[in-house]
mmCIF file of C-alpha atoms in Angstrom:
data_model
loop_
_atom_site.group_PDB
_atom_site.id
_atom_site.type_symbol
_atom_site.label_atom_id
_atom_site.label_comp_id
_atom_site.label_asym_id
_atom_site.label_seq_id
_atom_site.Cartn_x
_atom_site.Cartn_y
_atom_site.Cartn_z
ATOM 1 C CA UNK A 1 -23.354 21.294 17.649
ATOM 2 C CA UNK A 2 -26.110 22.713 15.463
ATOM 3 C CA UNK A 3 -29.054 20.405 13.269
ATOM 4 C CA UNK A 4 -27.553 19.060 10.227
ATOM 5 C CA UNK A 5 -24.019 18.299 11.853
ATOM 6 C CA UNK A 6 -22.956 14.874 11.544
ATOM 7 C CA UNK A 7 -19.412 13.181 11.885
ATOM 8 C CA UNK A 8 -17.487 9.962 11.685
ATOM 9 C CA UNK A 9 -14.025 9.015 12.096
ATOM 10 C CA UNK A 10 -12.138 5.556 12.240
ATOM 11 C CA UNK A 11 -8.354 4.267 12.183
ATOM 12 C CA UNK A 12 -7.501 2.378 8.706
ATOM 13 C CA UNK A 13 -4.837 -0.087 8.624
ATOM 14 C CA UNK A 14 -2.899 2.064 6.137
ATOM 15 C CA UNK A 15 1.121 3.198 7.122
ATOM 16 C CA UNK A 16 1.351 6.808 8.191
ATOM 17 C CA UNK A 17 -2.644 7.594 8.240
ATOM 18 C CA UNK A 18 -3.522 7.935 12.071
ATOM 19 C CA UNK A 19 -7.296 8.882 11.545
ATOM 20 C CA UNK A 20 -9.615 9.706 8.823
ATOM 21 C CA UNK A 21 -12.655 12.142 9.724
ATOM 22 C CA UNK A 22 -16.143 12.696 7.500
ATOM 23 C CA UNK A 23 -18.284 15.536 9.175
ATOM 24 C CA UNK A 24 -20.631 17.948 7.926
ATOM 25 C CA UNK A 25 -20.563 21.301 10.000
ATOM 26 C CA UNK A 26 -23.211 24.149 10.327
ATOM 27 C CA UNK A 27 -22.642 26.484 13.018
ATOM 28 C CA UNK A 28 -19.293 25.315 14.535
ATOM 29 C CA UNK A 29 -16.274 27.590 14.826
ATOM 30 C CA UNK A 30 -12.985 25.616 15.449
ATOM 31 C CA UNK A 31 -11.227 28.096 17.625
ATOM 32 C CA UNK A 32 -7.331 28.461 17.280
ATOM 33 C CA UNK A 33 -5.818 25.049 17.571
ATOM 34 C CA UNK A 34 -2.941 22.893 16.634
ATOM 35 C CA UNK A 35 -2.894 18.957 15.889
ATOM 36 C CA UNK A 36 0.528 16.752 16.760
ATOM 37 C CA UNK A 37 -0.011 15.192 12.985
ATOM 38 C CA UNK A 38 -0.343 16.586 9.206
ATOM 39 C CA UNK A 39 -4.160 16.896 8.198
ATOM 40 C CA UNK A 40 -4.902 16.561 4.662
ATOM 41 C CA UNK A 41 -8.642 18.056 3.957
ATOM 42 C CA UNK A 42 -10.926 18.192 0.997
ATOM 43 C CA UNK A 43 -13.805 19.862 1.344
ATOM 44 C CA UNK A 44 -17.063 18.467 -0.686
ATOM 45 C CA UNK A 45 -19.637 20.885 -0.092
ATOM 46 C CA UNK A 46 -19.503 24.516 0.951
ATOM 47 C CA UNK A 47 -16.011 26.590 1.954
ATOM 48 C CA UNK A 48 -13.714 26.774 5.261
ATOM 49 C CA UNK A 49 -12.170 29.977 6.385
ATOM 50 C CA UNK A 50 -9.195 29.735 8.337
ATOM 51 C CA UNK A 51 -6.157 31.467 9.740
ATOM 52 C CA UNK A 52 -2.719 29.994 9.364
ATOM 53 C CA UNK A 53 0.603 31.419 9.728
ATOM 54 C CA UNK A 54 -0.794 34.658 10.091
ATOM 55 C CA UNK A 55 -2.737 34.725 6.855
ATOM 56 C CA UNK A 56 -6.172 34.028 6.173
ATOM 57 C CA UNK A 57 -7.421 31.163 3.565
ATOM 58 C CA UNK A 58 -10.259 29.484 2.311
ATOM 59 C CA UNK A 59 -10.419 25.887 1.337
ATOM 60 C CA UNK A 60 -13.411 24.625 -0.722
ATOM 61 C CA UNK A 61 -13.907 21.883 -3.313
ATOM 62 C CA UNK A 62 -11.231 23.619 -6.010
ATOM 63 C CA UNK A 63 -8.387 22.854 -3.535
ATOM 64 C CA UNK A 64 -6.506 20.223 -1.514
ATOM 65 C CA UNK A 65 -5.574 21.662 2.136
ATOM 66 C CA UNK A 66 -2.348 20.636 3.930
ATOM 67 C CA UNK A 67 -2.335 21.574 7.414
ATOM 68 C CA UNK A 68 1.352 21.303 9.120
ATOM 69 C CA UNK A 69 1.859 19.775 12.952
ATOM 70 C CA UNK A 70 2.154 22.135 15.500
ATOM 71 C CA UNK A 71 0.976 25.395 14.069
ATOM 72 C CA UNK A 72 -2.019 27.112 15.519
ATOM 73 C CA UNK A 73 -5.224 27.327 12.731
ATOM 74 C CA UNK A 74 -8.869 27.707 13.136
ATOM 75 C CA UNK A 75 -11.970 27.290 10.948
ATOM 76 C CA UNK A 76 -15.085 28.465 10.344
ATOM 77 C CA UNK A 77 -17.844 28.354 7.445
ATOM 78 C CA UNK A 78 -17.350 30.973 4.841
ATOM 79 C CA UNK A 79 -19.901 33.857 5.436
ATOM 80 C CA UNK A 80 -23.479 33.469 3.949
ATOM 81 C CA UNK A 81 -23.155 29.591 3.953
ATOM 82 C CA UNK A 82 -24.747 27.007 5.418
ATOM 83 C CA UNK A 83 -21.662 25.348 6.472
ATOM 84 C CA UNK A 84 -19.666 22.408 4.910
ATOM 85 C CA UNK A 85 -18.812 19.250 4.588
ATOM 86 C CA UNK A 86 -15.086 17.742 4.967
ATOM 87 C CA UNK A 87 -12.833 14.659 4.807
ATOM 88 C CA UNK A 88 -9.720 14.891 6.595
ATOM 89 C CA UNK A 89 -6.690 12.702 7.031
ATOM 90 C CA UNK A 90 -4.674 12.852 9.788
ATOM 91 C CA UNK A 91 -0.963 11.769 8.649
ATOM 92 C CA UNK A 92 1.585 10.668 11.144
ATOM 93 C CA UNK A 93 4.101 13.854 12.314
ATOM 94 C CA UNK A 94 7.232 11.816 10.491
ATOM 95 C CA UNK A 95 5.210 11.384 6.737
ATOM 96 C CA UNK A 96 6.924 14.497 5.813
ATOM 97 C CA UNK A 97 9.584 16.650 7.594
ATOM 98 C CA UNK A 98 8.472 19.555 9.109
ATOM 99 C CA UNK A 99 10.549 21.843 6.939
ATOM 100 C CA UNK A 100 8.255 21.443 3.955
ATOM 101 C CA UNK A 101 5.640 22.942 5.523
ATOM 102 C CA UNK A 102 6.244 26.566 4.051
ATOM 103 C CA UNK A 103 6.305 25.683 0.772
ATOM 104 C CA UNK A 104 3.758 23.051 0.608
ATOM 105 C CA UNK A 105 0.731 24.486 2.181
ATOM 106 C CA UNK A 106 0.990 27.430 -0.521
ATOM 107 C CA UNK A 107 -0.223 24.806 -3.217
ATOM 108 C CA UNK A 108 -3.344 23.978 -2.386
ATOM 109 C CA UNK A 109 -4.946 24.534 -6.008
ATOM 110 C CA UNK A 110 -2.777 22.444 -7.859
ATOM 111 C CA UNK A 111 -5.132 20.155 -10.026
ATOM 112 C CA UNK A 112 -2.782 17.519 -9.782
ATOM 113 C CA UNK A 113 -2.323 17.230 -5.974
ATOM 114 C CA UNK A 114 -6.103 18.011 -5.482
ATOM 115 C CA UNK A 115 -6.457 14.626 -7.791
ATOM 116 C CA UNK A 116 -4.208 12.766 -5.942
ATOM 117 C CA UNK A 117 -5.856 13.773 -2.588
ATOM 118 C CA UNK A 118 -9.043 12.632 -4.000
ATOM 119 C CA UNK A 119 -8.051 9.123 -4.769
ATOM 120 C CA UNK A 120 -6.679 9.041 -1.752
ATOM 121 C CA UNK A 121 -9.627 9.695 0.252
ATOM 122 C CA UNK A 122 -11.677 7.556 -2.171
ATOM 123 C CA UNK A 123 -9.460 4.480 -1.259
ATOM 124 C CA UNK A 124 -9.443 5.230 2.256
ATOM 125 C CA UNK A 125 -13.325 5.426 2.396
ATOM 126 C CA UNK A 126 -13.618 1.696 0.745
ATOM 127 C CA UNK A 127 -13.135 -1.284 2.843
ATOM 128 C CA UNK A 128 -10.366 -3.664 1.583
ATOM 129 C CA UNK A 129 -8.536 -1.046 -0.279
ATOM 130 C CA UNK A 130 -5.481 0.071 2.142
ATOM 131 C CA UNK A 131 -2.846 -0.770 -0.539
ATOM 132 C CA UNK A 132 -4.518 1.762 -2.682
ATOM 133 C CA UNK A 133 -4.534 4.161 -0.390
ATOM 134 C CA UNK A 134 -0.920 3.683 0.770
ATOM 135 C CA UNK A 135 0.178 4.264 -3.047
ATOM 136 C CA UNK A 136 -1.943 7.068 -3.698
ATOM 137 C CA UNK A 137 -0.511 8.574 -0.006
ATOM 138 C CA UNK A 138 3.075 8.037 -1.578
ATOM 139 C CA UNK A 139 1.799 9.801 -4.450
ATOM 140 C CA UNK A 140 0.684 12.993 -2.829
ATOM 141 C CA UNK A 141 4.076 12.804 -0.849
ATOM 142 C CA UNK A 142 6.249 12.692 -3.965
ATOM 143 C CA UNK A 143 4.560 15.871 -5.503
ATOM 144 C CA UNK A 144 4.613 17.520 -1.936
ATOM 145 C CA UNK A 145 8.561 16.716 -2.060
ATOM 146 C CA UNK A 146 9.011 17.867 -5.388
ATOM 147 C CA UNK A 147 7.301 21.431 -4.975
ATOM 148 C CA UNK A 148 9.552 22.006 -2.104
ATOM 149 C CA UNK A 149 13.129 20.739 -3.086
ATOM 150 C CA UNK A 150 12.520 20.128 -6.851
ATOM 151 C CA UNK A 151 13.827 16.524 -5.788
ATOM 152 C CA UNK A 152 14.316 13.968 -8.557
ATOM 153 C CA UNK A 153 12.734 10.982 -8.948
ATOM 154 C CA UNK A 154 15.453 7.691 -8.719
ATOM 155 C CA UNK A 155 15.685 5.923 -11.686
ATOM 156 C CA UNK A 156 13.754 2.738 -12.100
ATOM 157 C CA UNK A 157 15.387 -0.489 -10.969
ATOM 158 C CA UNK A 158 14.015 -3.734 -12.723
ATOM 159 C CA UNK A 159 15.739 -6.103 -10.465
ATOM 160 C CA UNK A 160 14.021 -4.727 -7.411
ATOM 161 C CA UNK A 161 10.786 -4.759 -9.246
ATOM 162 C CA UNK A 162 10.855 -8.324 -9.589
ATOM 163 C CA UNK A 163 12.021 -8.829 -6.214
ATOM 164 C CA UNK A 164 9.176 -6.594 -4.806
ATOM 165 C CA UNK A 165 6.608 -8.840 -7.263
ATOM 166 C CA UNK A 166 8.221 -12.084 -5.792
ATOM 167 C CA UNK A 167 7.276 -10.607 -2.305
ATOM 168 C CA UNK A 168 3.716 -9.638 -3.712
ATOM 169 C CA UNK A 169 3.366 -13.295 -4.622
ATOM 170 C CA UNK A 170 4.211 -14.702 -1.055
ATOM 171 C CA UNK A 171 1.770 -12.525 0.534
ATOM 172 C CA UNK A 172 -0.804 -12.545 -2.030
ATOM 173 C CA UNK A 173 -3.816 -13.093 0.593
ATOM 174 C CA UNK A 174 -2.735 -12.056 3.557
ATOM 175 C CA UNK A 175 -0.766 -8.637 1.557
ATOM 176 C CA UNK A 176 2.032 -6.423 2.630
ATOM 177 C CA UNK A 177 2.049 -2.929 2.793
ATOM 178 C CA UNK A 178 4.897 -0.705 0.723
ATOM 179 C CA UNK A 179 6.391 0.402 3.924
ATOM 180 C CA UNK A 180 7.151 -3.242 4.958
ATOM 181 C CA UNK A 181 7.930 -4.105 1.896
ATOM 182 C CA UNK A 182 10.477 -1.314 1.989
ATOM 183 C CA UNK A 183 11.571 -3.089 5.134
ATOM 184 C CA UNK A 184 12.390 -6.251 3.882
ATOM 185 C CA UNK A 185 14.065 -5.212 0.628
ATOM 186 C CA UNK A 186 16.070 -1.969 2.035
ATOM 187 C CA UNK A 187 14.294 0.832 -0.241
ATOM 188 C CA UNK A 188 11.805 3.710 -0.132
ATOM 189 C CA UNK A 189 8.359 2.695 -0.742
ATOM 190 C CA UNK A 190 7.997 5.211 -2.886
ATOM 191 C CA UNK A 191 11.012 4.103 -5.157
ATOM 192 C CA UNK A 192 9.497 0.828 -4.807
ATOM 193 C CA UNK A 193 6.260 1.893 -6.107
ATOM 194 C CA UNK A 194 7.708 3.828 -8.920
ATOM 195 C CA UNK A 195 10.460 1.094 -9.983
ATOM 196 C CA UNK A 196 7.538 -1.591 -10.042
ATOM 197 C CA UNK A 197 5.194 0.516 -12.260
ATOM 198 C CA UNK A 198 8.153 1.367 -14.750
ATOM 199 C CA UNK A 199 8.757 -2.472 -15.368
ATOM 200 C CA UNK A 200 5.384 -4.105 -14.955
ATOM 201 C CA UNK A 201 2.629 -1.395 -16.203
ATOM 202 C CA UNK A 202 0.650 -0.857 -13.063
ATOM 203 C CA UNK A 203 1.203 0.053 -9.567
ATOM 204 C CA UNK A 204 1.894 -2.945 -6.837
ATOM 205 C CA UNK A 205 -1.725 -2.359 -5.283
ATOM 206 C CA UNK A 206 -3.328 -3.232 -8.732
ATOM 207 C CA UNK A 207 -0.960 -5.942 -9.707
ATOM 208 C CA UNK A 208 -1.838 -7.248 -6.199
ATOM 209 C CA UNK A 209 -5.744 -7.119 -6.872
ATOM 210 C CA UNK A 210 -5.975 -8.456 -10.383
ATOM 211 C CA UNK A 211 -3.712 -11.435 -9.080
ATOM 212 C CA UNK A 212 -6.215 -11.773 -6.306
ATOM 213 C CA UNK A 213 -8.992 -11.583 -8.976
ATOM 214 C CA UNK A 214 -7.023 -14.723 -10.385
ATOM 215 C CA UNK A 215 -7.114 -16.512 -7.340
ATOM 216 C CA UNK A 216 -10.979 -16.126 -6.896
ATOM 217 C CA UNK A 217 -11.580 -17.136 -10.387
ATOM 218 C CA UNK A 218 -9.471 -20.430 -9.370
ATOM 219 C CA UNK A 219 -11.462 -20.831 -6.445
ATOM 220 C CA UNK A 220 -15.151 -20.484 -8.258
ATOM 221 C CA UNK A 221 -14.397 -22.926 -10.760
ATOM 222 C CA UNK A 222 -13.380 -25.409 -8.329
ATOM 223 C CA UNK A 223 -16.767 -25.160 -6.345
ATOM 224 C CA UNK A 224 -16.209 -22.106 -3.651
ATOM 225 C CA UNK A 225 -18.962 -20.098 -3.152
ATOM 226 C CA UNK A 226 -18.471 -16.431 -3.919
ATOM 227 C CA UNK A 227 -18.463 -15.410 -0.172
ATOM 228 C CA UNK A 228 -15.826 -18.377 0.691
ATOM 229 C CA UNK A 229 -13.810 -17.378 -2.740
ATOM 230 C CA UNK A 230 -13.697 -13.747 -1.557
ATOM 231 C CA UNK A 231 -12.138 -14.490 1.841
ATOM 232 C CA UNK A 232 -9.937 -17.300 0.487
ATOM 233 C CA UNK A 233 -8.353 -14.821 -2.097
ATOM 234 C CA UNK A 234 -7.880 -11.635 0.375
ATOM 235 C CA UNK A 235 -10.687 -9.603 -0.380
ATOM 236 C CA UNK A 236 -12.354 -7.373 2.480
ATOM 237 C CA UNK A 237 -15.491 -9.453 1.404
ATOM 238 C CA UNK A 238 -18.046 -10.524 -1.266
ATOM 239 C CA UNK A 239 -18.620 -6.743 -2.000
ATOM 240 C CA UNK A 240 -15.126 -6.046 -2.245
ATOM 241 C CA UNK A 241 -14.575 -8.939 -4.779
ATOM 242 C CA UNK A 242 -17.200 -8.444 -6.882
ATOM 243 C CA UNK A 243 -16.379 -4.577 -7.149
ATOM 244 C CA UNK A 244 -13.031 -6.043 -8.627
ATOM 245 C CA UNK A 245 -13.858 -8.742 -10.642
ATOM 246 C CA UNK A 246 -16.541 -6.759 -12.631
ATOM 247 C CA UNK A 247 -13.730 -4.120 -13.261
ATOM 248 C CA UNK A 248 -11.593 -6.691 -14.765
ATOM 249 C CA UNK A 249 -13.745 -9.032 -16.189
ATOM 250 C CA UNK A 250 -17.216 -7.630 -16.759
ATOM 251 C CA UNK A 251 -19.039 -9.908 -15.133
ATOM 252 C CA UNK A 252 -20.112 -10.685 -10.917
ATOM 253 C CA UNK A 253 -18.611 -13.793 -9.196
ATOM 254 C CA UNK A 254 -21.910 -15.232 -9.182
ATOM 255 C CA UNK A 255 -22.615 -15.145 -12.881
ATOM 256 C CA UNK A 256 -19.230 -16.482 -13.454
ATOM 257 C CA UNK A 257 -19.705 -19.426 -11.034
ATOM 258 C CA UNK A 258 -23.316 -20.072 -12.462
ATOM 259 C CA UNK A 259 -21.616 -20.303 -16.003
ATOM 260 C CA UNK A 260 -19.276 -22.816 -15.050
ATOM 261 C CA UNK A 261 -22.235 -24.741 -13.669
ATOM 262 C CA UNK A 262 -24.322 -24.814 -16.654
ATOM 263 C CA UNK A 263 -20.944 -25.463 -18.936
#
């Protein structure tokens, strides 16, 4: 690898996501190779030229790129560029039927798919946002399925939504993935998420986060320190709590606790 190259990889606790890779490549050219998994890629800087299925393609900031499992592809920086920076989520082979590969790899320029993929990668990069990442990945899968087969969304189910809300309350601190909730409730995670949002006005992961903020407020009012309240309410750490506390309430946990003490 040449100068300026760097790489970071990890395995997040998100259903169907096997690995996340962030990398800056300057002079490396990938030879033809294949993956066992799907790869969903964003290019943040520069451009990647690659061959897939007998066609030369390009990936840049204007597109989300989906590479199917088991199909050979290569990759190199676009001519006259100084490299590229990319984010890749490697998704379990069972994430999507391989029969979808043909239609979905040819729709990289869709702005809604690009926006959904960016939301996914933002959530994957934030500690504690595993539920948000799972929701974003479900949304990407729904878009691709609709593009491949024109699938209609199942109708909302208010009873199912209430059952999911009850389950989220039981798992308020430890959390529960939509995949596991689907097993408990006998429903597809995507249908669970859509029904919940239609019934309660927000996706399940945002409901869970807002209720955790409620719990953290109660703990702060009882005199717990912000770091302890964060852990007790199910947040990854104090910074994770602070980010959502400020977004919802317009102040930090420390300031909220200070206002209580001075009241």
